[in-house]
Coordinates of C-alpha atoms in Angstrom, one line a residue:
X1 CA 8.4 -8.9 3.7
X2 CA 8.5 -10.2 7.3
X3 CA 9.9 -13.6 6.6
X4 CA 13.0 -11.7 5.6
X5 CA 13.2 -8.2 7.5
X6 CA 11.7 -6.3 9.6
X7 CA 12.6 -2.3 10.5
X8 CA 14.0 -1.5 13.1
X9 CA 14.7 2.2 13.3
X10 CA 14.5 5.2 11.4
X11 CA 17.0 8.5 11.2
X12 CA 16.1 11.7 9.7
X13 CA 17.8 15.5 10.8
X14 CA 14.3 16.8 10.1
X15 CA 12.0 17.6 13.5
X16 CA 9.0 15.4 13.2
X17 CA 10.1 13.2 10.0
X18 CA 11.1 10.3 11.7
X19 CA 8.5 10.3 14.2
X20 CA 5.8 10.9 11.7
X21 CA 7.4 7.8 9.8
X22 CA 7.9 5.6 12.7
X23 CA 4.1 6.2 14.0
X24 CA 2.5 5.5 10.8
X25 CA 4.1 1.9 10.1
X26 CA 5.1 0.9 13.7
X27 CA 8.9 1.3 13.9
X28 CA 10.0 1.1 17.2
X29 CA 13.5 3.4 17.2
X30 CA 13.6 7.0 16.2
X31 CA 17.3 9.1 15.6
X32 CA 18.0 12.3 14.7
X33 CA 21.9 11.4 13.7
X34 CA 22.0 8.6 11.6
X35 CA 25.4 7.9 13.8
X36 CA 23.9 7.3 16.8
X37 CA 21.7 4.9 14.8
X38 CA 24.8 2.8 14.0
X39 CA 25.6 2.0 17.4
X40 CA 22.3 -0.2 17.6
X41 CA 23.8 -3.6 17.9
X42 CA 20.8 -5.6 16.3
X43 CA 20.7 -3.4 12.7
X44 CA 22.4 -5.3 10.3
X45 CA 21.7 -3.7 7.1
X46 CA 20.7 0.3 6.8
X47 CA 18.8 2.3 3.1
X48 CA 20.2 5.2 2.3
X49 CA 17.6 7.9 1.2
X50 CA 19.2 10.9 1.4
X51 CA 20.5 13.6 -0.9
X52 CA 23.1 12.5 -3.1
X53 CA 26.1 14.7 -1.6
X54 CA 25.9 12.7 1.4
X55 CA 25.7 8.9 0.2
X56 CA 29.3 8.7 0.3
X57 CA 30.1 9.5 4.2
X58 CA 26.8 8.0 5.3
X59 CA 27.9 4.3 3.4
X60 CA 31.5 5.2 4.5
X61 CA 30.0 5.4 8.0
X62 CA 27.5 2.7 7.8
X63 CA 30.0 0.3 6.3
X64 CA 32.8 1.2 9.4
X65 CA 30.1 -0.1 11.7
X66 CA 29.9 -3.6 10.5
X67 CA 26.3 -3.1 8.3
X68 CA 25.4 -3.7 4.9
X69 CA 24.8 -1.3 3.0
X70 CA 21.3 -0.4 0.2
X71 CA 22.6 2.9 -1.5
X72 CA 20.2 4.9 -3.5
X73 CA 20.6 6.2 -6.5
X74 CA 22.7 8.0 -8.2
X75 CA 25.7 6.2 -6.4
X76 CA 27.4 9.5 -5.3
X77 CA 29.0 13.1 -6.5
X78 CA 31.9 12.0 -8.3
X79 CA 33.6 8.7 -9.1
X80 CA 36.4 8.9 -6.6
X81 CA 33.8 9.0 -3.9
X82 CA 31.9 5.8 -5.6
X83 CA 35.6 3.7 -5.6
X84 CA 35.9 4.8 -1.7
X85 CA 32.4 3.5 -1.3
X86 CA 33.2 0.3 -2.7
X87 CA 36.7 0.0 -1.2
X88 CA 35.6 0.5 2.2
X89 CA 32.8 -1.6 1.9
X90 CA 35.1 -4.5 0.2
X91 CA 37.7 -4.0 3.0
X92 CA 34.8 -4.0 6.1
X93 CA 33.4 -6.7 4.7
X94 CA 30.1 -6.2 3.9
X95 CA 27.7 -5.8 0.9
X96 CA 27.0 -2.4 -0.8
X97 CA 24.1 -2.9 -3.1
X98 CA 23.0 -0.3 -5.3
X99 CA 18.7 0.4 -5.0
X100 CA 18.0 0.7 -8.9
X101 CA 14.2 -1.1 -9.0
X102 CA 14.1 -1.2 -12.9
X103 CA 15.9 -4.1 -12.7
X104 CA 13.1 -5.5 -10.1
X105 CA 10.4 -4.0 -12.0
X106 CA 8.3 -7.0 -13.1
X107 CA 7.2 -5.7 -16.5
X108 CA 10.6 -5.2 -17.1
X109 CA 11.8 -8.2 -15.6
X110 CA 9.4 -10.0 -18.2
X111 CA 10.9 -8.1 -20.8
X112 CA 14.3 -9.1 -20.3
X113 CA 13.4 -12.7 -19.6
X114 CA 12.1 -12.8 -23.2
X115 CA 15.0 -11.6 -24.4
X116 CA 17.4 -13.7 -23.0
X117 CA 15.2 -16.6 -24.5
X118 CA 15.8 -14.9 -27.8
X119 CA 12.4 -13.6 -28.4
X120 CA 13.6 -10.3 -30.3
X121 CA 17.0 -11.8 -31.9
X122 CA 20.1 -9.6 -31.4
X123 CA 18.7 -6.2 -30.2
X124 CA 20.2 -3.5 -31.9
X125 CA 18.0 -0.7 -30.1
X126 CA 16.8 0.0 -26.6
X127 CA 15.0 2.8 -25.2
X128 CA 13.9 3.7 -21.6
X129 CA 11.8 6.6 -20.9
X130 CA 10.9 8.4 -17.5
X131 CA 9.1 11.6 -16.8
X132 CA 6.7 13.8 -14.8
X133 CA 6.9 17.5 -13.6
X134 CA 10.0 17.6 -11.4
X135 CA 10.6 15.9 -7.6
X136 CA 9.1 16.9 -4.4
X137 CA 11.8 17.7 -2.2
X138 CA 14.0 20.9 -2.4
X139 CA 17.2 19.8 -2.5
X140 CA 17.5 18.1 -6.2
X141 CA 17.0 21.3 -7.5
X142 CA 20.2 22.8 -5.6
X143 CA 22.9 21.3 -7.8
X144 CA 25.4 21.4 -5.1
X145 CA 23.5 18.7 -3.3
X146 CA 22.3 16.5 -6.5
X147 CA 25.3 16.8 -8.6
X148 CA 22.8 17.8 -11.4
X149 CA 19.3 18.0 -12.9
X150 CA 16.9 14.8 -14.1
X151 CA 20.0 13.5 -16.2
X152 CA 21.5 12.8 -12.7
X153 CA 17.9 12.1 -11.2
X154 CA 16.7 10.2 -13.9
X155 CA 18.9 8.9 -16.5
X156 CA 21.1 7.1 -14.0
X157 CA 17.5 4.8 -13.9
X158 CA 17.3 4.9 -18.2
X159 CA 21.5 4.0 -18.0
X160 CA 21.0 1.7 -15.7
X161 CA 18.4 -0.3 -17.4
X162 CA 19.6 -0.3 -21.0
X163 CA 23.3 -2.0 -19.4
X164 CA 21.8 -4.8 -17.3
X165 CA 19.4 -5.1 -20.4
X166 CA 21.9 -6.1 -22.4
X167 CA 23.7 -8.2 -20.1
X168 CA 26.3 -5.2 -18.8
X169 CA 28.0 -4.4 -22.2
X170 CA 30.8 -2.2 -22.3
X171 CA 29.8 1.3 -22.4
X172 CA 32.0 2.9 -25.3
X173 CA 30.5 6.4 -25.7
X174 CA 27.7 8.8 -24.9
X175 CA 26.2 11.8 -26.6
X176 CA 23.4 14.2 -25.0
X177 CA 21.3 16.6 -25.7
X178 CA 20.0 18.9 -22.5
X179 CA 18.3 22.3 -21.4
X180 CA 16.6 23.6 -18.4
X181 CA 13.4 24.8 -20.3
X182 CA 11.0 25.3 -17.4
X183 CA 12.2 25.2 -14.3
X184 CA 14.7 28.2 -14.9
X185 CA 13.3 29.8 -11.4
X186 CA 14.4 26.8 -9.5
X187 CA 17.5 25.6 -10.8
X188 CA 20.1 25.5 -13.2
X189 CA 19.8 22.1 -13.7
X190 CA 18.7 20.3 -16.7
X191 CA 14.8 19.4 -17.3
X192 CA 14.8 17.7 -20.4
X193 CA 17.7 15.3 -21.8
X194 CA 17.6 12.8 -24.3
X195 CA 21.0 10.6 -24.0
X196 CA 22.3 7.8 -26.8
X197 CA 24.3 5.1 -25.3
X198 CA 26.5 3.2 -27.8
X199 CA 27.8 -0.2 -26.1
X200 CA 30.7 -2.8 -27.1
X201 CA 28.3 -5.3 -28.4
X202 CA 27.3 -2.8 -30.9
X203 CA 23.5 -2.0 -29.5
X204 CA 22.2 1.4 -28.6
X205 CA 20.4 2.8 -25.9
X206 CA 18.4 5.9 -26.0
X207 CA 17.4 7.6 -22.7
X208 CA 14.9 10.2 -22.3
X209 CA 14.3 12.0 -19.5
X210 CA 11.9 15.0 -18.3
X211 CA 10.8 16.9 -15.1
X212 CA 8.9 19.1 -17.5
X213 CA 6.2 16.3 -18.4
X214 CA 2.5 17.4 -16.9
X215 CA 0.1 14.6 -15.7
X216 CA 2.3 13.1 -13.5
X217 CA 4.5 10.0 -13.9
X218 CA 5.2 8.4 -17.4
X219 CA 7.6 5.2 -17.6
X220 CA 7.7 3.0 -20.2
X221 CA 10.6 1.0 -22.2
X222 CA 10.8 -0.2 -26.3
X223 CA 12.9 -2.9 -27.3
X224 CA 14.1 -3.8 -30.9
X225 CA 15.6 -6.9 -32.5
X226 CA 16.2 -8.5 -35.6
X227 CA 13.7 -10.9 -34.1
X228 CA 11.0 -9.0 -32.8
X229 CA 9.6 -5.6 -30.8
X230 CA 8.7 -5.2 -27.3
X231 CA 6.4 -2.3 -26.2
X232 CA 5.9 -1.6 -22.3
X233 CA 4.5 1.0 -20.7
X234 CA 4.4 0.7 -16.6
X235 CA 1.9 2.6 -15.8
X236 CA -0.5 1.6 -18.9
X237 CA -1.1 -2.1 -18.6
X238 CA -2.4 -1.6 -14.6
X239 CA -4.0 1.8 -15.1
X240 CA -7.4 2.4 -14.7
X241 CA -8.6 5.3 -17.0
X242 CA -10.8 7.7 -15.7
X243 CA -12.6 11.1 -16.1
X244 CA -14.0 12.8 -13.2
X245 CA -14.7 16.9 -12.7
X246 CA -15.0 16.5 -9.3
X247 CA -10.9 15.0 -8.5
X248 CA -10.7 12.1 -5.8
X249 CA -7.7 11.5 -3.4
X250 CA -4.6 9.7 -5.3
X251 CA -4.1 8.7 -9.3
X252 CA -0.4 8.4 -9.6
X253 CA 3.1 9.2 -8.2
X254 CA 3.8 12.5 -9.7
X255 CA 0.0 13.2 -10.8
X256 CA -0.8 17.1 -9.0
X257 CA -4.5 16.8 -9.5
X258 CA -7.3 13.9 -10.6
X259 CA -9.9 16.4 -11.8
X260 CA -10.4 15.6 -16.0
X261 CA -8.9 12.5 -17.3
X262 CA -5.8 10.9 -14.8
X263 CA -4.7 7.3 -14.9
X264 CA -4.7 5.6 -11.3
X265 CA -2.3 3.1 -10.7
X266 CA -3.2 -0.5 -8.2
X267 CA -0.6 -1.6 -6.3
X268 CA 1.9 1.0 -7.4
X269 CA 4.8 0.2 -5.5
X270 CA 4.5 -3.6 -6.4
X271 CA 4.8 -2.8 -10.3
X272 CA 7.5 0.0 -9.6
X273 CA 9.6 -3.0 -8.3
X274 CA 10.5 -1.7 -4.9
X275 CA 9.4 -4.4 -2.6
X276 CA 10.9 -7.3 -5.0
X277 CA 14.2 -5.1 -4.7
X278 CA 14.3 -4.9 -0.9
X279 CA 13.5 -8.6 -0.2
X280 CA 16.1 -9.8 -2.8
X281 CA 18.6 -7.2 -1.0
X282 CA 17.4 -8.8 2.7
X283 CA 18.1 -12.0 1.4
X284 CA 21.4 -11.5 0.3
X285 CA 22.1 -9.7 3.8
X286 CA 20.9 -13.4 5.1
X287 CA 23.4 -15.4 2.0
X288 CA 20.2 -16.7 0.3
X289 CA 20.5 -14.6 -2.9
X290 CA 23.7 -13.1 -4.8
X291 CA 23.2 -9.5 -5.1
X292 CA 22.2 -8.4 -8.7
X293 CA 22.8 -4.3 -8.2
X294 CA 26.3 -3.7 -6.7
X295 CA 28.3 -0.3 -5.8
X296 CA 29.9 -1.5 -9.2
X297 CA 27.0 -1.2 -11.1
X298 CA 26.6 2.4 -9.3
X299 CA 30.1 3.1 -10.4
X300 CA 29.2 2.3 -13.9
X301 CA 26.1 4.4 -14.1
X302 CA 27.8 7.5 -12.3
X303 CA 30.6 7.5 -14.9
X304 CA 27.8 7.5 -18.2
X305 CA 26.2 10.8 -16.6
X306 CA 29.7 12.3 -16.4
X307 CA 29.8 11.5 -19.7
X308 CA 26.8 12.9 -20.9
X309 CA 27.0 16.0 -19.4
X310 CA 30.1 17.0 -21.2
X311 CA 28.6 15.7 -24.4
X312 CA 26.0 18.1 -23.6
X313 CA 28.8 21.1 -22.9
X314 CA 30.7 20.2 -25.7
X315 CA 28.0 19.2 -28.5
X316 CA 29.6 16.3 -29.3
X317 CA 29.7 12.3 -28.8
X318 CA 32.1 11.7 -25.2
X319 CA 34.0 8.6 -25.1
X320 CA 35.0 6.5 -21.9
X321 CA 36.5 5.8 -19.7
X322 CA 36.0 9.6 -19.1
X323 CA 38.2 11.8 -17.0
X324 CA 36.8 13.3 -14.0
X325 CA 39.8 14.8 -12.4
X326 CA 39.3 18.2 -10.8
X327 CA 35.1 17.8 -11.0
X328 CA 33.0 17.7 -8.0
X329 CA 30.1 17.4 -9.4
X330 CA 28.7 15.9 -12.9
X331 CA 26.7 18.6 -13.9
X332 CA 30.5 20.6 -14.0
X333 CA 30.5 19.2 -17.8
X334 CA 27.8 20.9 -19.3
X335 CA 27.2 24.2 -16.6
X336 CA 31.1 24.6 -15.5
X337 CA 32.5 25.0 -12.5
X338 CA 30.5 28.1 -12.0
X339 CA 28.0 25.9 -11.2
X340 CA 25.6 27.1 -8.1

């Protein structure tokens, strides 16, 4: 997206990562403290990618030196840390926009379009589905750093999209269902979680969510009205079915081998959503677009997985607003503050 932005500089902790990064696509600046970074007088807007303990001090930090902020998801550990995102980010002035690509996502855009031209009638039920056999790096299966397992991971994306869905509804109450059933030897976090979402306009949203799913990623969404059905499945509809005993080089994000049947995906990151999400967030950096996924939205999000995992702990339907005082992390509701 060159006619909008064009990076600048990269920061990692890691020997090598940034370097690596910056040699392959041709980025000129390479940090090793994202603080020194900061100092650069030309960045104006900086992505956080790293794990979730730190999003709050990074934006925090970011935000004190005049530059827009692009969070990634989940917002943060705990919802005090999301309101000092926001505040600080309100009081220097600049945006904090919250990188959740369903809502980019242009099957999913095309979904909700129909449905706010009344193709499927009052929806009643919506359900958003993501899974594949657990995430790459280390450090989301260390609860201390995640805040939690692939309801934290993952359902913040299914939470996310059944809200802005429905046009940011009220959330009145969530009930889950979670275990770690396969992972046990790296982490106490949950692998599979199914979450029901009951909103003020009376709709429901059903999450599920899996890092125990073999065969690599699996995303898809169902919509129901009193007017009509929507079916989509992202990887499906630009998939190319194949057999092969011999395995090739890439299928899918997620997808450990190609050997037997796989499903490669064209132009991946396109139907994931992620470029449409960065231009639209360079664009409000430059006060052509109005952003769409705010710290607020985060804030929203963050308080539904809360929730969830102390329905999980307590077997029972959780209402909000939920109380979080005295947690640090969300995965406190389900494991207790035992949690390692």
């Amino acid at each position: 997206m060159p006619e909008d932005a064009e990076v600048v500089a990269v920061a990692s902790p890691t020997p090598g990562h940034p370097e690596e990064l910056a040699k392959r696509y041709g980025i000129p600046r390479v940090f090793h403290d994202y603080r020194e970074m900061l100092r650069e007088p030309d960045i104006e807007m900086v992505t956080i990618t790293a794990p979730n303990a730190l999003h709050k001090q990074m934006t925090c930090d970011i935000a004190r030196a005049g530059k827009h902020v692009v969070c990634e998801k989940p917002m943060a550990m705990t919802l005090d840390e999301a309101d000092e995102m926001i505040d600080v980010c309100r009081q220097q002035g600049v945006l904090l926009m919250y990188a959740e690509e369903l809502f980019f996502t242009p099957k999913y855009v095309k979904a909700k379009e129909m449905a706010d031209q009344g193709a499927f009638g009052k929806i009643h039920l919506i359900k958003q589905s993501e899974k594949h056999f657990g995430p790459h790096s280390d450090w989301f299966w260390d609860v201390n750093r995640s805040g939690g397992g692939v309801w934290m991971d993952m359902g913040c994306h299914g939470i996310a999209f059944c809200y802005w869905f429905l046009g940011r509804p009220k959330i009145e109450s969530v009930y889950c269902q979670m275990g770690t059933y396969v992972h046990k030897d790296k982490t106490i976090g949950d692998d599979e979680t199914i979450g029901i979402i009951e909103f003020a306009n009376g709709a429901v949203g059903m999450v599920e969510n899996s890092w125990a799913r073999r065969g690599g990623m699996d995303d898809r969404i169902e919509v129901f009205g009193d007017a009509g059905v929507s079916y989509g499945n992202l990887h499906m509809g630009n998939a190319l079915p194949t057999f092969s005993e011999r395995g090739y080089g890439y299928a899918v994000e997620k997808a450990p081998s190609t050997t037997g049947w796989s499903y490669p995906v064209f132009d991946e990151l396109w139907n994931y959503g992620f470029p449409h999400e960065m231009r639209h967030f360079a664009r409000c950096v430059r006060g052509k677009e109005t952003p769409q996924a705010t710290g607020e939205d985060g804030r929203v999000v963050l308080e539904a997985v809360y929730a969830g995992y102390a329905s999980a702990g307590r077997g029972a339907k959780v209402a909000l607003p939920f109380d979080t005082k005295g947690m640090t992390k969300p995965i406190e509701g389900w494991r207790g503050k035992g949690a390692k």
